[in-house]
PDB file of C-alpha atoms in Angstrom:
ATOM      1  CA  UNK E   1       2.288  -3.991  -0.375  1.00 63.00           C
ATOM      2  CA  UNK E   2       0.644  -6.949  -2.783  1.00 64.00           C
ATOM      3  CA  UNK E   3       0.897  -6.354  -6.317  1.00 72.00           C
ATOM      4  CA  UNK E   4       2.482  -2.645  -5.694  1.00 81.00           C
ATOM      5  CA  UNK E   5       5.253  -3.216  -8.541  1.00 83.00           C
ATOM      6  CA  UNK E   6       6.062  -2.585 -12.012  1.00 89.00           C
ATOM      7  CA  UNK E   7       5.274   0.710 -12.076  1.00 95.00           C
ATOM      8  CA  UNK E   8       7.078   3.314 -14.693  1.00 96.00           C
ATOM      9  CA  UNK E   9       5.326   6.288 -13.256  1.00 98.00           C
ATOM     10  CA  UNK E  10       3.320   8.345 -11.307  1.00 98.00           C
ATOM     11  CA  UNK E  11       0.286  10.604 -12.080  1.00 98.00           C
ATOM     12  CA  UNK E  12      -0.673  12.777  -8.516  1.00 98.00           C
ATOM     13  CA  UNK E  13      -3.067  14.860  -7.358  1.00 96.00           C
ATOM     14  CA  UNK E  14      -1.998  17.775  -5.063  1.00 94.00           C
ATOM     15  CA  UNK E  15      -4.645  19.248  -2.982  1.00 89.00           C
ATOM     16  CA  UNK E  16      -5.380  16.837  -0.102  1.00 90.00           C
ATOM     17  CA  UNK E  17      -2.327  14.549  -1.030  1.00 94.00           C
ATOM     18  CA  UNK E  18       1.014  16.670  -0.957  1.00 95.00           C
ATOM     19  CA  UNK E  19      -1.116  19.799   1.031  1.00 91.00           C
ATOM     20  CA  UNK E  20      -4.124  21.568   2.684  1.00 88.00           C
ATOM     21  CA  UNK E  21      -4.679  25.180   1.369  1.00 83.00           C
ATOM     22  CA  UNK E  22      -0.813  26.771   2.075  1.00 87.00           C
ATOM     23  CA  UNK E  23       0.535  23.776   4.644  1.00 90.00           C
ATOM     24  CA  UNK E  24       2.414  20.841   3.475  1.00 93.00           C
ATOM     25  CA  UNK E  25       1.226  17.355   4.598  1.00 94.00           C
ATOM     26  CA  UNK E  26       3.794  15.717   6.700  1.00 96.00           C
ATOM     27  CA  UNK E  27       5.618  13.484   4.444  1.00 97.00           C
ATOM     28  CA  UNK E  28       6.200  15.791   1.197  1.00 98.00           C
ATOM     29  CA  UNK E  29      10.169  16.392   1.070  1.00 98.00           C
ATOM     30  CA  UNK E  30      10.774  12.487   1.815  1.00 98.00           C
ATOM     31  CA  UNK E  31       8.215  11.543  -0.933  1.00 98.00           C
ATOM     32  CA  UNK E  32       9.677  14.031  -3.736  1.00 98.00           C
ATOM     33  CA  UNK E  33      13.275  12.856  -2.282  1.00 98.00           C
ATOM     34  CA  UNK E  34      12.184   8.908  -3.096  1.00 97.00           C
ATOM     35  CA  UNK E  35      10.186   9.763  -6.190  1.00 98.00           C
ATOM     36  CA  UNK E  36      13.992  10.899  -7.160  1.00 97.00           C
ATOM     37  CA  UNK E  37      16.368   8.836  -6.327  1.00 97.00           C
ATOM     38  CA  UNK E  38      14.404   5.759  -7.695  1.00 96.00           C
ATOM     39  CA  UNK E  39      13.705   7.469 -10.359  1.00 97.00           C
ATOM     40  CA  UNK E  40      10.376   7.437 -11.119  1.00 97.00           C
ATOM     41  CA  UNK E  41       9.024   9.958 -13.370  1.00 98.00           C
ATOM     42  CA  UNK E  42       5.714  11.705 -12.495  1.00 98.00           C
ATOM     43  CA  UNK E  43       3.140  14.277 -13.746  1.00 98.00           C
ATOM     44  CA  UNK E  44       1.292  16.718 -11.098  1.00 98.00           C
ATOM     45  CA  UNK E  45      -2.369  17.028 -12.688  1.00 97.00           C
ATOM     46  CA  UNK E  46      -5.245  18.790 -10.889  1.00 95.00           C
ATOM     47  CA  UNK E  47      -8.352  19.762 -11.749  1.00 94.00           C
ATOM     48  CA  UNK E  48      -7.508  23.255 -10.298  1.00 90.00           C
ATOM     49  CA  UNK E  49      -7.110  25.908 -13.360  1.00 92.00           C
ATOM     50  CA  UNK E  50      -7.213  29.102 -11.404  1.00 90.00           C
ATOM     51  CA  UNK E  51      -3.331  29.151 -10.992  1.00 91.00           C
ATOM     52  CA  UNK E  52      -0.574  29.128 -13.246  1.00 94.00           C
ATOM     53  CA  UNK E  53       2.229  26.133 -13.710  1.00 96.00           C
ATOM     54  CA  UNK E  54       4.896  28.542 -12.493  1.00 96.00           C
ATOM     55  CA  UNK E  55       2.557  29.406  -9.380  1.00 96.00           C
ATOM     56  CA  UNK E  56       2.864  25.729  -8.749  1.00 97.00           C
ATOM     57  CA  UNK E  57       6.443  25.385  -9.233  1.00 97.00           C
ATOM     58  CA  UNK E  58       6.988  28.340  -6.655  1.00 97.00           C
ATOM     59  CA  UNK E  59       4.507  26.998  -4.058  1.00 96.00           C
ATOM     60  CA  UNK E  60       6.068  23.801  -4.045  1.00 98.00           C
ATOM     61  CA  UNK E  61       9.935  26.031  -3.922  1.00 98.00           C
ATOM     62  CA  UNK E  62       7.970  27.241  -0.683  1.00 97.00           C
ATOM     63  CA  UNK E  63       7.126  23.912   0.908  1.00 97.00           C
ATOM     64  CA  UNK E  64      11.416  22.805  -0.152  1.00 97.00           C
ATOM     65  CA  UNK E  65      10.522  20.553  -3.363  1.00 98.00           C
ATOM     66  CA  UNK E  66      12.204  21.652  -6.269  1.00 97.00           C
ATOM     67  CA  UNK E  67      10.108  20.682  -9.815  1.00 97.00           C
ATOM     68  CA  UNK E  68      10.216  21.386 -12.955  1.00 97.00           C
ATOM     69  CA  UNK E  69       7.400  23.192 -15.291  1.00 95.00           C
ATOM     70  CA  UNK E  70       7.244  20.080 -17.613  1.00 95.00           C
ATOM     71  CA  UNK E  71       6.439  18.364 -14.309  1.00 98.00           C
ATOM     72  CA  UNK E  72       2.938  20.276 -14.197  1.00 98.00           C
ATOM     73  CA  UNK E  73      -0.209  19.690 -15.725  1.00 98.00           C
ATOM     74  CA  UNK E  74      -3.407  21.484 -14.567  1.00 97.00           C
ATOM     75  CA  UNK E  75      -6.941  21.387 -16.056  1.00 97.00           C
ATOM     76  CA  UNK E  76      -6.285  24.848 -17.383  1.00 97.00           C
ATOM     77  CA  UNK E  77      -2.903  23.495 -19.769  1.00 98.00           C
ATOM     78  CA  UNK E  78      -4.701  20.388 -19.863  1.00 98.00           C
ATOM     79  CA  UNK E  79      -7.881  22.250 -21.830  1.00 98.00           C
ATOM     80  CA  UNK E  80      -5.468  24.562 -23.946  1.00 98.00           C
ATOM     81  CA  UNK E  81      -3.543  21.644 -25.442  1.00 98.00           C
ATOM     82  CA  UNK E  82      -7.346  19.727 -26.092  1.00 98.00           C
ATOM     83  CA  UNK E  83      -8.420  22.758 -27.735  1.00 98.00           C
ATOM     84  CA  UNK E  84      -5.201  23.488 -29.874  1.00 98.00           C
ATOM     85  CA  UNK E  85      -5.542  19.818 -31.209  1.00 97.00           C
ATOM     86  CA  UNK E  86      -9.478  20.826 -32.356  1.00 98.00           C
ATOM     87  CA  UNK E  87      -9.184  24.497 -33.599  1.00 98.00           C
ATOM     88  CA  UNK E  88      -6.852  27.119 -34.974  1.00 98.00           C
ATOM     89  CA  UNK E  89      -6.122  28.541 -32.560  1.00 98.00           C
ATOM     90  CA  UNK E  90      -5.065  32.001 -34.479  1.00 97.00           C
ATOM     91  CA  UNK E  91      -8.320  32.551 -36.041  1.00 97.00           C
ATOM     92  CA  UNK E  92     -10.413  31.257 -33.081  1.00 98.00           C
ATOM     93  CA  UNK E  93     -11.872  33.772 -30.553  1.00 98.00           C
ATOM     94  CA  UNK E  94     -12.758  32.328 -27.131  1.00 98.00           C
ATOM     95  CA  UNK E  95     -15.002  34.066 -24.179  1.00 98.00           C
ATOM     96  CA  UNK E  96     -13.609  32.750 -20.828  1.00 98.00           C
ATOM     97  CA  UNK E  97     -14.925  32.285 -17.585  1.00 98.00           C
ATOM     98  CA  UNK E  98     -11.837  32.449 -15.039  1.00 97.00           C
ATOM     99  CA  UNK E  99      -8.661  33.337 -13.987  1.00 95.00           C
ATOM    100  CA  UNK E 100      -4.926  32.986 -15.217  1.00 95.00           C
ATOM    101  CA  UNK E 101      -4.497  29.477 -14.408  1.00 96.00           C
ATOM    102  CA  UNK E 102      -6.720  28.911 -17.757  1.00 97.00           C
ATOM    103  CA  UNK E 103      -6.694  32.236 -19.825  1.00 97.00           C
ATOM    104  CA  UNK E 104      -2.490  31.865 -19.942  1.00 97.00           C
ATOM    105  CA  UNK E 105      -2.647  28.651 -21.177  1.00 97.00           C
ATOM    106  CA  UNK E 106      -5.086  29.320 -24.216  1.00 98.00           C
ATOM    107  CA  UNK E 107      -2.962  32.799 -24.595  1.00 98.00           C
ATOM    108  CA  UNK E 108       0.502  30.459 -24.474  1.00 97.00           C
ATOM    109  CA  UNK E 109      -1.559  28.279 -27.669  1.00 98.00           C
ATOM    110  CA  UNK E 110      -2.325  31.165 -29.875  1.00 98.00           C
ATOM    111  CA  UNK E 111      -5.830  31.516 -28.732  1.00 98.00           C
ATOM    112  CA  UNK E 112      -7.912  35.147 -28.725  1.00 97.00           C
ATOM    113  CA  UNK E 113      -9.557  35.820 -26.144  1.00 97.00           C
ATOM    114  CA  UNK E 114     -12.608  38.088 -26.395  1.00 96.00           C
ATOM    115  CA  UNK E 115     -13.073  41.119 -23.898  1.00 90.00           C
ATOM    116  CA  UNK E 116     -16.034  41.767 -21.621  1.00 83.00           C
ATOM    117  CA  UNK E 117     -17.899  44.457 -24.113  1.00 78.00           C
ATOM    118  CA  UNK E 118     -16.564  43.165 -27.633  1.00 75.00           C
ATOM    119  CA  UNK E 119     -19.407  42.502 -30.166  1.00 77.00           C
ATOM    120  CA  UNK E 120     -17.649  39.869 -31.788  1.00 84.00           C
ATOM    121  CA  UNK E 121     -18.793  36.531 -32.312  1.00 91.00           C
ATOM    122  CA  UNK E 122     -16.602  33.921 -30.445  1.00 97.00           C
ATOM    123  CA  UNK E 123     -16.297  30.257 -31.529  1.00 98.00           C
ATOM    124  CA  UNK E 124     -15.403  28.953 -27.467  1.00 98.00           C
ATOM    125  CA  UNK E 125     -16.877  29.634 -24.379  1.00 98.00           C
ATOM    126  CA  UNK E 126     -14.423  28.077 -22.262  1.00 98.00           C
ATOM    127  CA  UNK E 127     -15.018  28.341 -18.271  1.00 98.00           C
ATOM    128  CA  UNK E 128     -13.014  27.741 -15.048  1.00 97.00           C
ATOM    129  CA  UNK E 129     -12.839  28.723 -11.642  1.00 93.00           C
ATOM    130  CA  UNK E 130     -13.570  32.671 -11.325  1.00 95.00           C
ATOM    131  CA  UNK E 131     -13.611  33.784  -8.079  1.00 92.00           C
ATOM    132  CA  UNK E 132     -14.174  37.578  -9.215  1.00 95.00           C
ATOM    133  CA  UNK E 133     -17.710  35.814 -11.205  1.00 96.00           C
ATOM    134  CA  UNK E 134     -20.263  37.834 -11.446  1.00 97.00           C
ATOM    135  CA  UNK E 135     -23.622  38.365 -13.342  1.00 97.00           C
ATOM    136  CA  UNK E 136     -22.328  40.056 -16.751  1.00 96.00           C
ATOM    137  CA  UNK E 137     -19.957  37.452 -17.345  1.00 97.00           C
ATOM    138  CA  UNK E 138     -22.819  34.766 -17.304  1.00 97.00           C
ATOM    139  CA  UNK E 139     -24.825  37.176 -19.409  1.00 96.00           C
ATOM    140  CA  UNK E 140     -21.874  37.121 -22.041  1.00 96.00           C
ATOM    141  CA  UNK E 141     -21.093  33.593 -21.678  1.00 97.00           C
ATOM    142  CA  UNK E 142     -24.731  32.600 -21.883  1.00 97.00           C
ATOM    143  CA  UNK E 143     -25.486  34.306 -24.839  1.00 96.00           C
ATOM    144  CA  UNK E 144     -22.378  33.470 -26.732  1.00 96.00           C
ATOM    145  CA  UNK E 145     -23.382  29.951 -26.760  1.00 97.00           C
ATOM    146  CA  UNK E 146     -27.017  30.679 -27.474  1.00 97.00           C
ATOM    147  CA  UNK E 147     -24.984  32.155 -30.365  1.00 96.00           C
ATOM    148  CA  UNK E 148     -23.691  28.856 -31.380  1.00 97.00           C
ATOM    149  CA  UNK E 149     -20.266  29.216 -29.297  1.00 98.00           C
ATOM    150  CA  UNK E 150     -19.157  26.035 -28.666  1.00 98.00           C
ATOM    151  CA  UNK E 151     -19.094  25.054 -24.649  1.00 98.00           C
ATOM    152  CA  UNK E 152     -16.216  23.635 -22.654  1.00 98.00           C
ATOM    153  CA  UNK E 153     -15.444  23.685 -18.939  1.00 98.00           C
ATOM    154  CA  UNK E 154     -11.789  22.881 -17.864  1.00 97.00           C
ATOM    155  CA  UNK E 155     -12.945  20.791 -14.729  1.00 95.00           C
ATOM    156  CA  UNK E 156     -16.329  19.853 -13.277  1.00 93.00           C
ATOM    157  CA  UNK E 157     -15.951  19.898  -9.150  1.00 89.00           C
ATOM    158  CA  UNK E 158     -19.320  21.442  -8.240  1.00 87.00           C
ATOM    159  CA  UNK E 159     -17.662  22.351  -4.751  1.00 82.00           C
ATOM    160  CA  UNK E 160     -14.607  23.639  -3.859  1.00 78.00           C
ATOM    161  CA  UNK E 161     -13.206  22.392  -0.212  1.00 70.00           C
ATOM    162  CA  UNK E 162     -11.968  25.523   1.578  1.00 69.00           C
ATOM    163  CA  UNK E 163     -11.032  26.638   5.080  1.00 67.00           C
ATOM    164  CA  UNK E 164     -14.757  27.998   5.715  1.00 77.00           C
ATOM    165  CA  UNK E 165     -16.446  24.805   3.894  1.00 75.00           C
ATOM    166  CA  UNK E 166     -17.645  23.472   0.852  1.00 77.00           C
ATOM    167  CA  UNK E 167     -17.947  26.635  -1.995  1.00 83.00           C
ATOM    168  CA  UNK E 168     -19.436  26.596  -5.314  1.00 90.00           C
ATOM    169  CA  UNK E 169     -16.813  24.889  -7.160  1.00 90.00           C
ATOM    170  CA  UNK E 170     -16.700  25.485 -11.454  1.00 95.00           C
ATOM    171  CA  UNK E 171     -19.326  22.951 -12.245  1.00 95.00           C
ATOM    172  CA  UNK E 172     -21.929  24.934 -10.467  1.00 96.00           C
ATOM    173  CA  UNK E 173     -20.926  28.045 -12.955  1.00 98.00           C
ATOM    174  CA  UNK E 174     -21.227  25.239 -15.567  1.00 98.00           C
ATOM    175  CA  UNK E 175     -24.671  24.203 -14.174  1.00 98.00           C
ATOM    176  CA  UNK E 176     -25.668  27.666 -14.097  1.00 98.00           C
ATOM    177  CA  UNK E 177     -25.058  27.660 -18.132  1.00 98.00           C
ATOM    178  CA  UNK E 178     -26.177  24.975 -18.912  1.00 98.00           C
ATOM    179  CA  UNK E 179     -29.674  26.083 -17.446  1.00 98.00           C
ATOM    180  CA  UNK E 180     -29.856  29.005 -19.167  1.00 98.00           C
ATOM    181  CA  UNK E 181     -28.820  27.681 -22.400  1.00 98.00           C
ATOM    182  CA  UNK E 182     -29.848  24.200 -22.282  1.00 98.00           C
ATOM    183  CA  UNK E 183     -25.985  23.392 -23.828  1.00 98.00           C
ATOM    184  CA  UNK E 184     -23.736  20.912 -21.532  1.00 98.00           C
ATOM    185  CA  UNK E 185     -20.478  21.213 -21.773  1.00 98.00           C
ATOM    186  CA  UNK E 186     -17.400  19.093 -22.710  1.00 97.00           C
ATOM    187  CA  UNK E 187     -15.202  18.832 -19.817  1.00 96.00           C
ATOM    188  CA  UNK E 188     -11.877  18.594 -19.780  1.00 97.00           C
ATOM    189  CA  UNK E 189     -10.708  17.570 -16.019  1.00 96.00           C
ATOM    190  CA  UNK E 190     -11.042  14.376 -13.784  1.00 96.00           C
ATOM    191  CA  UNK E 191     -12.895  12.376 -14.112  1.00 96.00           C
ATOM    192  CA  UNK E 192     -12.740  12.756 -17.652  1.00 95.00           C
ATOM    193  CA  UNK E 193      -9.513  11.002 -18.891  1.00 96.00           C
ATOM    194  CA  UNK E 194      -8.753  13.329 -21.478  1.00 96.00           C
ATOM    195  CA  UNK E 195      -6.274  15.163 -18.487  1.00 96.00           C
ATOM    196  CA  UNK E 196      -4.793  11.530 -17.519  1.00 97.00           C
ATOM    197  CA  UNK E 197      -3.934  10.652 -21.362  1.00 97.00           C
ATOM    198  CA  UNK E 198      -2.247  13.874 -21.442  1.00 98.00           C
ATOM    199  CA  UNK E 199      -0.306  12.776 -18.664  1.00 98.00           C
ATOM    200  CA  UNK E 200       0.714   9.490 -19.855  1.00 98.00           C
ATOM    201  CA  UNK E 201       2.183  10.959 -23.120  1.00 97.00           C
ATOM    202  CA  UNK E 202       4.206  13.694 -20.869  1.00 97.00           C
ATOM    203  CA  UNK E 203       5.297  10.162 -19.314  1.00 98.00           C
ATOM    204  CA  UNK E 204       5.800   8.125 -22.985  1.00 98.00           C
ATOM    205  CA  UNK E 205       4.714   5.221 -20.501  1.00 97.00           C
ATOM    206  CA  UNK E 206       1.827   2.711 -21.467  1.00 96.00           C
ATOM    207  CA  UNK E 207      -1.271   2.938 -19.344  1.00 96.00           C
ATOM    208  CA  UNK E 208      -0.779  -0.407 -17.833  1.00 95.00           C
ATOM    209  CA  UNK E 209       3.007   0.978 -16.225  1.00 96.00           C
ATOM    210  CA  UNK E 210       1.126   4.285 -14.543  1.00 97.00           C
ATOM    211  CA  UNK E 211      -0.571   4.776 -10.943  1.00 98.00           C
ATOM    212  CA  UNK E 212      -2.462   7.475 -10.081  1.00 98.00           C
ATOM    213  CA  UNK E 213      -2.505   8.563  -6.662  1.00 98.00           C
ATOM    214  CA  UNK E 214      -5.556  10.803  -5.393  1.00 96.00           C
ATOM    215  CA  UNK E 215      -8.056  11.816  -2.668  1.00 93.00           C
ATOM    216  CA  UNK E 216     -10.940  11.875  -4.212  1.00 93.00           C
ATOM    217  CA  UNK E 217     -13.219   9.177  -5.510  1.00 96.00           C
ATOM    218  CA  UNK E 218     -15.356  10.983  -7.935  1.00 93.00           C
ATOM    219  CA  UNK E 219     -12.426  12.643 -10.003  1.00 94.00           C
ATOM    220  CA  UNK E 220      -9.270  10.925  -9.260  1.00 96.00           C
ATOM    221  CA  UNK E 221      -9.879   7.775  -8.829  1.00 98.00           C
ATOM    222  CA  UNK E 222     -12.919   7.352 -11.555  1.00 98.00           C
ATOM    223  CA  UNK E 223     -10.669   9.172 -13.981  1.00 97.00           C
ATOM    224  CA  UNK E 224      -8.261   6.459 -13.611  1.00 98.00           C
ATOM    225  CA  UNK E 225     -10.641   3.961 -13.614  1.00 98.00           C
ATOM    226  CA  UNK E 226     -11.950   5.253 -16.471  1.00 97.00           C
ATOM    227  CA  UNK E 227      -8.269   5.870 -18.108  1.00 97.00           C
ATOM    228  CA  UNK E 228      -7.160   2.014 -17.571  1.00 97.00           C
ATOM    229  CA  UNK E 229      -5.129   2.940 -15.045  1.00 97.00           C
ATOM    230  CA  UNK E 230      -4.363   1.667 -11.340  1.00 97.00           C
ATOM    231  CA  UNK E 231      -4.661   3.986  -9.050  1.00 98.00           C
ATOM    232  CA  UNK E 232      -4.253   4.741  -4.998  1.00 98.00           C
ATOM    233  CA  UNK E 233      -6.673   6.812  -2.686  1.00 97.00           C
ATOM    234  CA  UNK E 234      -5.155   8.360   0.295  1.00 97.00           C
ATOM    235  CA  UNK E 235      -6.925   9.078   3.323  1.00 96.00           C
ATOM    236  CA  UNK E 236      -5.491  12.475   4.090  1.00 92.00           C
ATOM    237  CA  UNK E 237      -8.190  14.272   1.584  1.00 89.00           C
ATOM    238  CA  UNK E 238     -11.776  14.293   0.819  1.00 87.00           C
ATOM    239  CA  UNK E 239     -12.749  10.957   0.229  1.00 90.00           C
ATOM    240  CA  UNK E 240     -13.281   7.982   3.132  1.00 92.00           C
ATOM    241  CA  UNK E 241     -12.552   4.397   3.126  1.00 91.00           C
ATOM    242  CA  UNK E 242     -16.111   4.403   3.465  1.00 93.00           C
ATOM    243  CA  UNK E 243     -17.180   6.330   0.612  1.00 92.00           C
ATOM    244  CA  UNK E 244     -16.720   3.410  -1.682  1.00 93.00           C
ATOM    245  CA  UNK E 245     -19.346   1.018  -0.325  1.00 92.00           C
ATOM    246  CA  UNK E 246     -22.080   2.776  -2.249  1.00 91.00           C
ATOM    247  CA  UNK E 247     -19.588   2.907  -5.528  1.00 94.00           C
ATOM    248  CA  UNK E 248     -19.541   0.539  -8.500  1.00 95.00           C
ATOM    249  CA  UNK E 249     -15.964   1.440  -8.774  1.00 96.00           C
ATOM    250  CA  UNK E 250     -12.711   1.120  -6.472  1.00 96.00           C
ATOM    251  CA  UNK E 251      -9.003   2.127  -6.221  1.00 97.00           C
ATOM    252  CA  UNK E 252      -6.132  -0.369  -6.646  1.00 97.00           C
ATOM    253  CA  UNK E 253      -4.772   0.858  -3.179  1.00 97.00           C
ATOM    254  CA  UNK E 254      -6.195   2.737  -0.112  1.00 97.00           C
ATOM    255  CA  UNK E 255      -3.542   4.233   1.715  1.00 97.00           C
ATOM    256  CA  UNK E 256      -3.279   6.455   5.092  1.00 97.00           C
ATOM    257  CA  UNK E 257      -1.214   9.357   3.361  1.00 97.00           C
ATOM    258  CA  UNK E 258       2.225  10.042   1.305  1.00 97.00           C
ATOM    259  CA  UNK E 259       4.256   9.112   3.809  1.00 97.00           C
ATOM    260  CA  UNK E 260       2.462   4.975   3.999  1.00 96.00           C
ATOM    261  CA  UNK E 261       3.153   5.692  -0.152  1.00 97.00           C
ATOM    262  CA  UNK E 262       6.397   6.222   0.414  1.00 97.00           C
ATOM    263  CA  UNK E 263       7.318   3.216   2.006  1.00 95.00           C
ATOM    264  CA  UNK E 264       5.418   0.955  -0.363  1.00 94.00           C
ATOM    265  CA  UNK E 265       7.747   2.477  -3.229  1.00 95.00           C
ATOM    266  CA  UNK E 266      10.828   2.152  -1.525  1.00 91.00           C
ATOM    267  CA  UNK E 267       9.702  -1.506  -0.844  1.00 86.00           C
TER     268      UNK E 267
END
């Protein structure tokens, strides 16, 4: 493939590029095989928090790719780290929104996290996927930055794709907020590149030697865009070749799937 060279590393999306819900695309063990014997470091960053690093390591163990923690990066690590680099984290109380994907990596930086009922002030509201959500938790959250909590969200997909359809993704919980407070929040995940400069220093590579490989236009590929970075959209996700007509922005390379990838690297 034209111009498909010099590259030192890999940043890649998971959902809709190496699987669909619990079912590996075809391609997966011959792509992790090639990404090793060339090689070719990479970095697995999604915008999903609501699962842990070591979920992600067994999941993949599941689907026969071995990888290693350091190999990880979700929205939820991505958003600990961020805030670690702003606050103390020991003296800093934080109200979350989610699940353990994002509380164990504030808990991993030192972070407190506030209970349900506590009266204390908190310095963070920090929200991510919660799929047990409900009404008292945007009652605390709300009124903890009405308080003068500072607000962050670890990713902003307003819809989650799912077996039944589109659900409300996190950034309708942050929409939700930011009515009722009139606050927006910083976000930490794609398209933001805040998650893909994390990645390139996991990588120690320059932006110029780094691809990022995603499905979906809006986060993936404008975070790269937005990063410096070239990038590739595969086909087997959300996004459609189509899609980009209306966009002011583009992918390096559109490609059918991981397995068309595959061959262009081993080119």
């Amino acid at each position: 493939m034209q111009g498909f060279t010099d590259i030192g590393g890999l940043i890649i999306d998971m959902d809709g590029v190496l699987w669909h819900g619990e079912q590996a695309l075809p391609g997966l063990t011959a792509f992790f095989d090639t990404l090793r014997d060339l090689k070719l470091p990479f970095v697995l960053a999604t915008n999903n928090a609501s699962i842990t690093a070591e979920q992600y390591v067994a999941k993949l163990s599941g689907m026969r790719v071995e990888i290693g923690i350091r190999e990880i990066l979700t929205s939820g690590m991505a958003t600990a780290l961020y805030l670690s680099e702003r606050y103390q984290p020991s003296e800093t109380r934080v109200y979350v929104i989610g699940s353990a994907g994002l509380r164990q990596p504030l808990l991993d930086k030192g972070f407190i996290l506030a209970g349900e009922q506590e009266p204390e002030a908190v310095q963070l509201v920090v929200s991510g996927l919660d799929k047990t959500l409900t009404w008292e938790k945007l009652c605390n959250a709300a009124l903890h930055i009405q308080a003068g909590a500072d607000f962050y969200g670890s990713n902003g997909d307003v819809t989650l794709p799912t077996e039944r359809g589109f659900l409300p993704g996190n950034g309708a919980t942050l929409a939700a907020l930011t009515a009722a407070t009139g606050v927006s929040p910083i976000t930490i995940g794609k398209p933001a590149p805040i998650i893909y400069q994390q990645a390139l220093a996991i990588l120690s590579l320059p932006p110029e030697r780094v691809v990022a490989i995603g499905d979906r236009l809006d986060t993936d590929i404008l975070g790269a865009v937005r990063t410096g970075i070239r990038s590739v959209l595969v086909l087997s996700g959300i996004s459609r070749e189509s899609d980009m007509q209306r966009l002011d922005y583009a992918p390096t390379w559109v490609m059918r799937d991981i397995r068309e990838l595959t061959t262009a690297l081993r080119q």
